[in-house]
Amino acid sequence: FMRMRDRVRDRERSLRESEATLRTAMEAGALSSFRWDIVTDAIHLEHPFRSMWHVPVGARLDRATFLKGVHPSDRTRVEAAFFRPWNTRDYGYVLSEFRVCDPKTGAERWVSAHGRTIFHQDVPVALSGVLQDITDRKQAEEELRKSEARYRLLFEGSPAPIWIIDIETLRLLDVNRAMARSEEH
């Protein structure tokens, strides 16, 4: 009996350590788990993501409340991804990026959702997965896009001929309009 109790205690300790490791990884990756019970329409969402939807801990979060927090321009796409009739052939995967809006300030956060529908006898009963705050990545992508547009505007708009050469291969990579015109003459 003592050996069995020791094994149970060891397994419980191992489980607590595993849960702590998972919790640390989720926090480090700005991840949160979610689960939508399709039958009861209850959505379980971990903090801090609950705060994005302005739903206090313990308050009910359902499909309507969830969609209300999604940016109006993204709602149709999110509803189609999350709340569409499921087809067992596609295994009910959900992959979506969308914005969540603060109704008071209008501030937007970008969220990436990865989930999978859980079926019971080919009937969808739940959707379970993770959400990740990808706001920083989206802002960096937007800054890069703007920077590339400024570069292209300067490069193409310059009256001086400009060419870009790969130094290692001495291959011509790009020329601006002024350089192309000077080559024609």
PDB file of C-alpha atoms in Angstrom:
ATOM      1  CA  PHE A   1       0.000   0.000   0.000  1.00  0.00           C
ATOM      2  CA  MET A   2       2.884   2.373   0.830  1.00  0.00           C
ATOM      3  CA  ARG A   3       4.546   1.851  -2.572  1.00  0.00           C
ATOM      4  CA  MET A   4       1.289   2.592  -4.367  1.00  0.00           C
ATOM      5  CA  ARG A   5       0.801   5.788  -2.342  1.00  0.00           C
ATOM      6  CA  ASP A   6       4.381   6.853  -3.172  1.00  0.00           C
ATOM      7  CA  ARG A   7       3.770   6.226  -6.883  1.00  0.00           C
ATOM      8  CA  VAL A   8       0.547   8.232  -6.785  1.00  0.00           C
ATOM      9  CA  ARG A   9       2.322  11.078  -4.979  1.00  0.00           C
ATOM     10  CA  ASP A  10       5.178  10.974  -7.550  1.00  0.00           C
ATOM     11  CA  ARG A  11       2.705  11.068 -10.443  1.00  0.00           C
ATOM     12  CA  GLU A  12       0.805  13.965  -8.873  1.00  0.00           C
ATOM     13  CA  ARG A  13       4.063  15.912  -8.399  1.00  0.00           C
ATOM     14  CA  SER A  14       5.080  15.153 -11.979  1.00  0.00           C
ATOM     15  CA  LEU A  15       1.672  16.330 -13.220  1.00  0.00           C
ATOM     16  CA  ARG A  16       1.937  19.599 -11.233  1.00  0.00           C
ATOM     17  CA  GLU A  17       5.411  20.204 -12.665  1.00  0.00           C
ATOM     18  CA  SER A  18       4.162  19.495 -16.181  1.00  0.00           C
ATOM     19  CA  GLU A  19       1.235  21.887 -15.724  1.00  0.00           C
ATOM     20  CA  ALA A  20       3.581  24.597 -14.410  1.00  0.00           C
ATOM     21  CA  THR A  21       5.864  24.130 -17.428  1.00  0.00           C
ATOM     22  CA  LEU A  22       2.907  24.375 -19.810  1.00  0.00           C
ATOM     23  CA  ARG A  23       1.585  27.493 -18.038  1.00  0.00           C
ATOM     24  CA  THR A  24       5.033  29.140 -18.294  1.00  0.00           C
ATOM     25  CA  ALA A  25       5.278  28.289 -22.001  1.00  0.00           C
ATOM     26  CA  MET A  26       1.778  29.645 -22.661  1.00  0.00           C
ATOM     27  CA  GLU A  27       2.598  32.908 -20.877  1.00  0.00           C
ATOM     28  CA  ALA A  28       5.955  33.265 -22.652  1.00  0.00           C
ATOM     29  CA  GLY A  29       4.287  32.773 -26.042  1.00  0.00           C
ATOM     30  CA  ALA A  30       1.377  35.128 -25.213  1.00  0.00           C
ATOM     31  CA  LEU A  31      -0.915  32.117 -25.657  1.00  0.00           C
ATOM     32  CA  SER A  32      -4.253  31.317 -24.091  1.00  0.00           C
ATOM     33  CA  SER A  33      -6.424  28.252 -24.415  1.00  0.00           C
ATOM     34  CA  PHE A  34     -10.069  28.437 -25.390  1.00  0.00           C
ATOM     35  CA  ARG A  35     -12.916  25.975 -25.588  1.00  0.00           C
ATOM     36  CA  TRP A  36     -16.369  26.583 -27.022  1.00  0.00           C
ATOM     37  CA  ASP A  37     -18.996  24.102 -25.897  1.00  0.00           C
ATOM     38  CA  ILE A  38     -21.255  24.072 -28.941  1.00  0.00           C
ATOM     39  CA  VAL A  39     -24.172  22.482 -27.084  1.00  0.00           C
ATOM     40  CA  THR A  40     -24.331  25.078 -24.264  1.00  0.00           C
ATOM     41  CA  ASP A  41     -22.804  27.961 -26.270  1.00  0.00           C
ATOM     42  CA  ALA A  42     -20.382  28.624 -23.395  1.00  0.00           C
ATOM     43  CA  ILE A  43     -16.874  29.761 -24.263  1.00  0.00           C
ATOM     44  CA  HIS A  44     -14.089  29.173 -21.752  1.00  0.00           C
ATOM     45  CA  LEU A  45     -11.284  31.637 -22.334  1.00  0.00           C
ATOM     46  CA  GLU A  46      -8.207  32.106 -20.178  1.00  0.00           C
ATOM     47  CA  HIS A  47      -7.089  35.415 -18.746  1.00  0.00           C
ATOM     48  CA  PRO A  48      -5.578  37.779 -20.122  1.00  0.00           C
ATOM     49  CA  PHE A  49      -7.617  37.162 -23.278  1.00  0.00           C
ATOM     50  CA  ARG A  50     -10.875  37.465 -21.309  1.00  0.00           C
ATOM     51  CA  SER A  51      -9.913  41.074 -20.656  1.00  0.00           C
ATOM     52  CA  MET A  52      -9.667  41.696 -24.423  1.00  0.00           C
ATOM     53  CA  TRP A  53     -13.367  40.902 -24.588  1.00  0.00           C
ATOM     54  CA  HIS A  54     -14.051  42.855 -21.369  1.00  0.00           C
ATOM     55  CA  VAL A  55     -15.598  39.806 -19.746  1.00  0.00           C
ATOM     56  CA  PRO A  56     -14.759  39.502 -16.049  1.00  0.00           C
ATOM     57  CA  VAL A  57     -13.618  36.183 -14.625  1.00  0.00           C
ATOM     58  CA  GLY A  58     -16.685  34.142 -13.751  1.00  0.00           C
ATOM     59  CA  ALA A  59     -18.983  35.962 -16.209  1.00  0.00           C
ATOM     60  CA  ARG A  60     -20.434  33.970 -19.081  1.00  0.00           C
ATOM     61  CA  LEU A  61     -18.830  34.319 -22.486  1.00  0.00           C
ATOM     62  CA  ASP A  62     -20.882  33.068 -25.413  1.00  0.00           C
ATOM     63  CA  ARG A  63     -20.838  33.262 -29.191  1.00  0.00           C
ATOM     64  CA  ALA A  64     -22.620  36.634 -29.384  1.00  0.00           C
ATOM     65  CA  THR A  65     -20.319  38.252 -26.804  1.00  0.00           C
ATOM     66  CA  PHE A  66     -17.255  36.785 -28.499  1.00  0.00           C
ATOM     67  CA  LEU A  67     -18.289  38.155 -31.908  1.00  0.00           C
ATOM     68  CA  LYS A  68     -19.175  41.533 -30.420  1.00  0.00           C
ATOM     69  CA  GLY A  69     -15.524  41.931 -29.342  1.00  0.00           C
ATOM     70  CA  VAL A  70     -14.207  41.146 -32.821  1.00  0.00           C
ATOM     71  CA  HIS A  71     -13.497  44.101 -35.126  1.00  0.00           C
ATOM     72  CA  PRO A  72     -16.585  44.720 -37.316  1.00  0.00           C
ATOM     73  CA  SER A  73     -14.544  44.267 -40.521  1.00  0.00           C
ATOM     74  CA  ASP A  74     -13.393  40.820 -39.344  1.00  0.00           C
ATOM     75  CA  ARG A  75     -16.659  39.458 -37.898  1.00  0.00           C
ATOM     76  CA  THR A  76     -17.985  37.737 -41.014  1.00  0.00           C
ATOM     77  CA  ARG A  77     -14.682  35.962 -41.609  1.00  0.00           C
ATOM     78  CA  VAL A  78     -14.334  34.966 -37.924  1.00  0.00           C
ATOM     79  CA  GLU A  79     -17.904  33.721 -37.788  1.00  0.00           C
ATOM     80  CA  ALA A  80     -17.295  31.637 -40.909  1.00  0.00           C
ATOM     81  CA  ALA A  81     -14.092  30.180 -39.443  1.00  0.00           C
ATOM     82  CA  PHE A  82     -15.352  29.530 -35.917  1.00  0.00           C
ATOM     83  CA  PHE A  83     -19.076  29.079 -36.124  1.00  0.00           C
ATOM     84  CA  ARG A  84     -19.763  27.539 -39.526  1.00  0.00           C
ATOM     85  CA  PRO A  85     -21.411  24.154 -39.988  1.00  0.00           C
ATOM     86  CA  TRP A  86     -18.570  21.692 -39.740  1.00  0.00           C
ATOM     87  CA  ASN A  87     -17.679  19.135 -42.315  1.00  0.00           C
ATOM     88  CA  THR A  88     -15.965  16.059 -40.901  1.00  0.00           C
ATOM     89  CA  ARG A  89     -13.868  15.794 -44.086  1.00  0.00           C
ATOM     90  CA  ASP A  90     -11.895  18.933 -43.130  1.00  0.00           C
ATOM     91  CA  TYR A  91     -11.638  17.776 -39.511  1.00  0.00           C
ATOM     92  CA  GLY A  92     -12.972  21.092 -38.265  1.00  0.00           C
ATOM     93  CA  TYR A  93      -9.654  22.949 -38.203  1.00  0.00           C
ATOM     94  CA  VAL A  94      -9.734  26.657 -37.404  1.00  0.00           C
ATOM     95  CA  LEU A  95      -6.883  28.923 -38.466  1.00  0.00           C
ATOM     96  CA  SER A  96      -7.678  32.606 -38.342  1.00  0.00           C
ATOM     97  CA  GLU A  97      -6.122  35.993 -37.636  1.00  0.00           C
ATOM     98  CA  PHE A  98      -8.401  38.823 -36.604  1.00  0.00           C
ATOM     99  CA  ARG A  99      -8.638  42.035 -34.611  1.00  0.00           C
ATOM    100  CA  VAL A 100     -10.291  42.488 -31.236  1.00  0.00           C
ATOM    101  CA  CYS A 101     -11.523  45.992 -30.390  1.00  0.00           C
ATOM    102  CA  ASP A 102     -11.782  47.723 -27.055  1.00  0.00           C
ATOM    103  CA  PRO A 103     -15.299  49.185 -27.109  1.00  0.00           C
ATOM    104  CA  LYS A 104     -14.303  52.078 -24.830  1.00  0.00           C
ATOM    105  CA  THR A 105     -11.029  53.210 -26.397  1.00  0.00           C
ATOM    106  CA  GLY A 106     -11.237  51.712 -29.878  1.00  0.00           C
ATOM    107  CA  ALA A 107      -7.771  50.177 -29.401  1.00  0.00           C
ATOM    108  CA  GLU A 108      -7.171  47.104 -31.541  1.00  0.00           C
ATOM    109  CA  ARG A 109      -5.256  43.920 -30.734  1.00  0.00           C
ATOM    110  CA  TRP A 110      -4.460  41.235 -33.301  1.00  0.00           C
ATOM    111  CA  VAL A 111      -5.193  37.629 -32.370  1.00  0.00           C
ATOM    112  CA  SER A 112      -4.240  34.382 -34.073  1.00  0.00           C
ATOM    113  CA  ALA A 113      -6.525  31.400 -33.447  1.00  0.00           C
ATOM    114  CA  HIS A 114      -5.601  27.760 -33.967  1.00  0.00           C
ATOM    115  CA  GLY A 115      -8.193  25.205 -33.018  1.00  0.00           C
ATOM    116  CA  ARG A 116      -9.916  21.991 -33.853  1.00  0.00           C
ATOM    117  CA  THR A 117     -13.487  20.848 -33.601  1.00  0.00           C
ATOM    118  CA  ILE A 118     -14.182  17.918 -31.337  1.00  0.00           C
ATOM    119  CA  PHE A 119     -16.716  15.481 -32.769  1.00  0.00           C
ATOM    120  CA  HIS A 120     -18.845  12.852 -31.070  1.00  0.00           C
ATOM    121  CA  GLN A 121     -20.226  10.369 -33.594  1.00  0.00           C
ATOM    122  CA  ASP A 122     -19.629  12.865 -36.442  1.00  0.00           C
ATOM    123  CA  VAL A 123     -21.530  15.604 -34.586  1.00  0.00           C
ATOM    124  CA  PRO A 124     -19.528  18.706 -33.552  1.00  0.00           C
ATOM    125  CA  VAL A 125     -19.700  19.167 -29.786  1.00  0.00           C
ATOM    126  CA  ALA A 126     -16.835  21.569 -29.019  1.00  0.00           C
ATOM    127  CA  LEU A 127     -14.118  23.707 -30.515  1.00  0.00           C
ATOM    128  CA  SER A 128     -10.837  23.749 -28.626  1.00  0.00           C
ATOM    129  CA  GLY A 129      -7.565  25.513 -29.289  1.00  0.00           C
ATOM    130  CA  VAL A 130      -5.228  28.380 -28.519  1.00  0.00           C
ATOM    131  CA  LEU A 131      -5.253  32.102 -29.127  1.00  0.00           C
ATOM    132  CA  GLN A 132      -2.073  34.136 -29.470  1.00  0.00           C
ATOM    133  CA  ASP A 133      -1.666  37.891 -29.229  1.00  0.00           C
ATOM    134  CA  ILE A 134       0.171  38.772 -32.462  1.00  0.00           C
ATOM    135  CA  THR A 135      -0.249  42.544 -32.249  1.00  0.00           C
ATOM    136  CA  ASP A 136       3.506  43.202 -32.128  1.00  0.00           C
ATOM    137  CA  ARG A 137       4.105  41.026 -35.189  1.00  0.00           C
ATOM    138  CA  LYS A 138       1.304  42.726 -37.153  1.00  0.00           C
ATOM    139  CA  GLN A 139       2.645  46.172 -36.228  1.00  0.00           C
ATOM    140  CA  ALA A 140       6.153  45.148 -37.333  1.00  0.00           C
ATOM    141  CA  GLU A 141       4.754  43.814 -40.635  1.00  0.00           C
ATOM    142  CA  GLU A 142       2.924  47.111 -41.217  1.00  0.00           C
ATOM    143  CA  GLU A 143       6.059  49.142 -40.463  1.00  0.00           C
ATOM    144  CA  LEU A 144       8.055  46.953 -42.864  1.00  0.00           C
ATOM    145  CA  ARG A 145       5.403  47.406 -45.565  1.00  0.00           C
ATOM    146  CA  LYS A 146       5.531  51.206 -45.099  1.00  0.00           C
ATOM    147  CA  SER A 147       9.321  51.196 -45.146  1.00  0.00           C
ATOM    148  CA  GLU A 148       9.388  49.151 -48.345  1.00  0.00           C
ATOM    149  CA  ALA A 149       6.879  51.525 -49.952  1.00  0.00           C
ATOM    150  CA  ARG A 150       9.016  54.557 -48.988  1.00  0.00           C
ATOM    151  CA  TYR A 151      12.131  52.844 -50.330  1.00  0.00           C
ATOM    152  CA  ARG A 152      10.390  51.958 -53.603  1.00  0.00           C
ATOM    153  CA  LEU A 153       9.093  55.540 -53.952  1.00  0.00           C
ATOM    154  CA  LEU A 154      12.571  56.996 -53.421  1.00  0.00           C
ATOM    155  CA  PHE A 155      14.277  54.380 -55.594  1.00  0.00           C
ATOM    156  CA  GLU A 156      11.881  54.717 -58.526  1.00  0.00           C
ATOM    157  CA  GLY A 157      11.357  58.476 -58.158  1.00  0.00           C
ATOM    158  CA  SER A 158      15.009  59.452 -58.065  1.00  0.00           C
ATOM    159  CA  PRO A 159      16.146  61.420 -61.147  1.00  0.00           C
ATOM    160  CA  ALA A 160      19.611  59.913 -60.696  1.00  0.00           C
ATOM    161  CA  PRO A 161      20.298  56.471 -62.174  1.00  0.00           C
ATOM    162  CA  ILE A 162      20.455  53.826 -59.440  1.00  0.00           C
ATOM    163  CA  TRP A 163      21.354  50.185 -59.802  1.00  0.00           C
ATOM    164  CA  ILE A 164      21.712  47.411 -57.266  1.00  0.00           C
ATOM    165  CA  ILE A 165      24.325  44.723 -57.800  1.00  0.00           C
ATOM    166  CA  ASP A 166      24.969  41.502 -55.900  1.00  0.00           C
ATOM    167  CA  ILE A 167      28.577  42.060 -54.822  1.00  0.00           C
ATOM    168  CA  GLU A 168      29.438  38.354 -54.686  1.00  0.00           C
ATOM    169  CA  THR A 169      28.135  37.421 -58.141  1.00  0.00           C
ATOM    170  CA  LEU A 170      28.296  40.882 -59.755  1.00  0.00           C
ATOM    171  CA  ARG A 171      24.767  40.203 -60.973  1.00  0.00           C
ATOM    172  CA  LEU A 172      22.467  43.147 -61.599  1.00  0.00           C
ATOM    173  CA  LEU A 173      19.515  42.865 -59.180  1.00  0.00           C
ATOM    174  CA  ASP A 174      17.474  45.999 -59.822  1.00  0.00           C
ATOM    175  CA  VAL A 175      17.547  49.360 -61.607  1.00  0.00           C
ATOM    176  CA  ASN A 176      15.368  52.414 -61.245  1.00  0.00           C
ATOM    177  CA  ARG A 177      13.524  54.167 -64.075  1.00  0.00           C
ATOM    178  CA  ALA A 178      16.250  56.775 -64.515  1.00  0.00           C
ATOM    179  CA  MET A 179      18.839  54.034 -65.001  1.00  0.00           C
ATOM    180  CA  ALA A 180      16.569  52.158 -67.423  1.00  0.00           C
ATOM    181  CA  ARG A 181      16.070  55.366 -69.463  1.00  0.00           C
ATOM    182  CA  SER A 182      19.822  56.027 -69.544  1.00  0.00           C
ATOM    183  CA  GLU A 183      20.391  52.468 -70.855  1.00  0.00           C
ATOM    184  CA  GLU A 184      17.950  53.146 -73.715  1.00  0.00           C
ATOM    185  CA  HIS A 185      20.041  56.065 -74.957  1.00  0.00           C
TER     186      HIS A 185
END
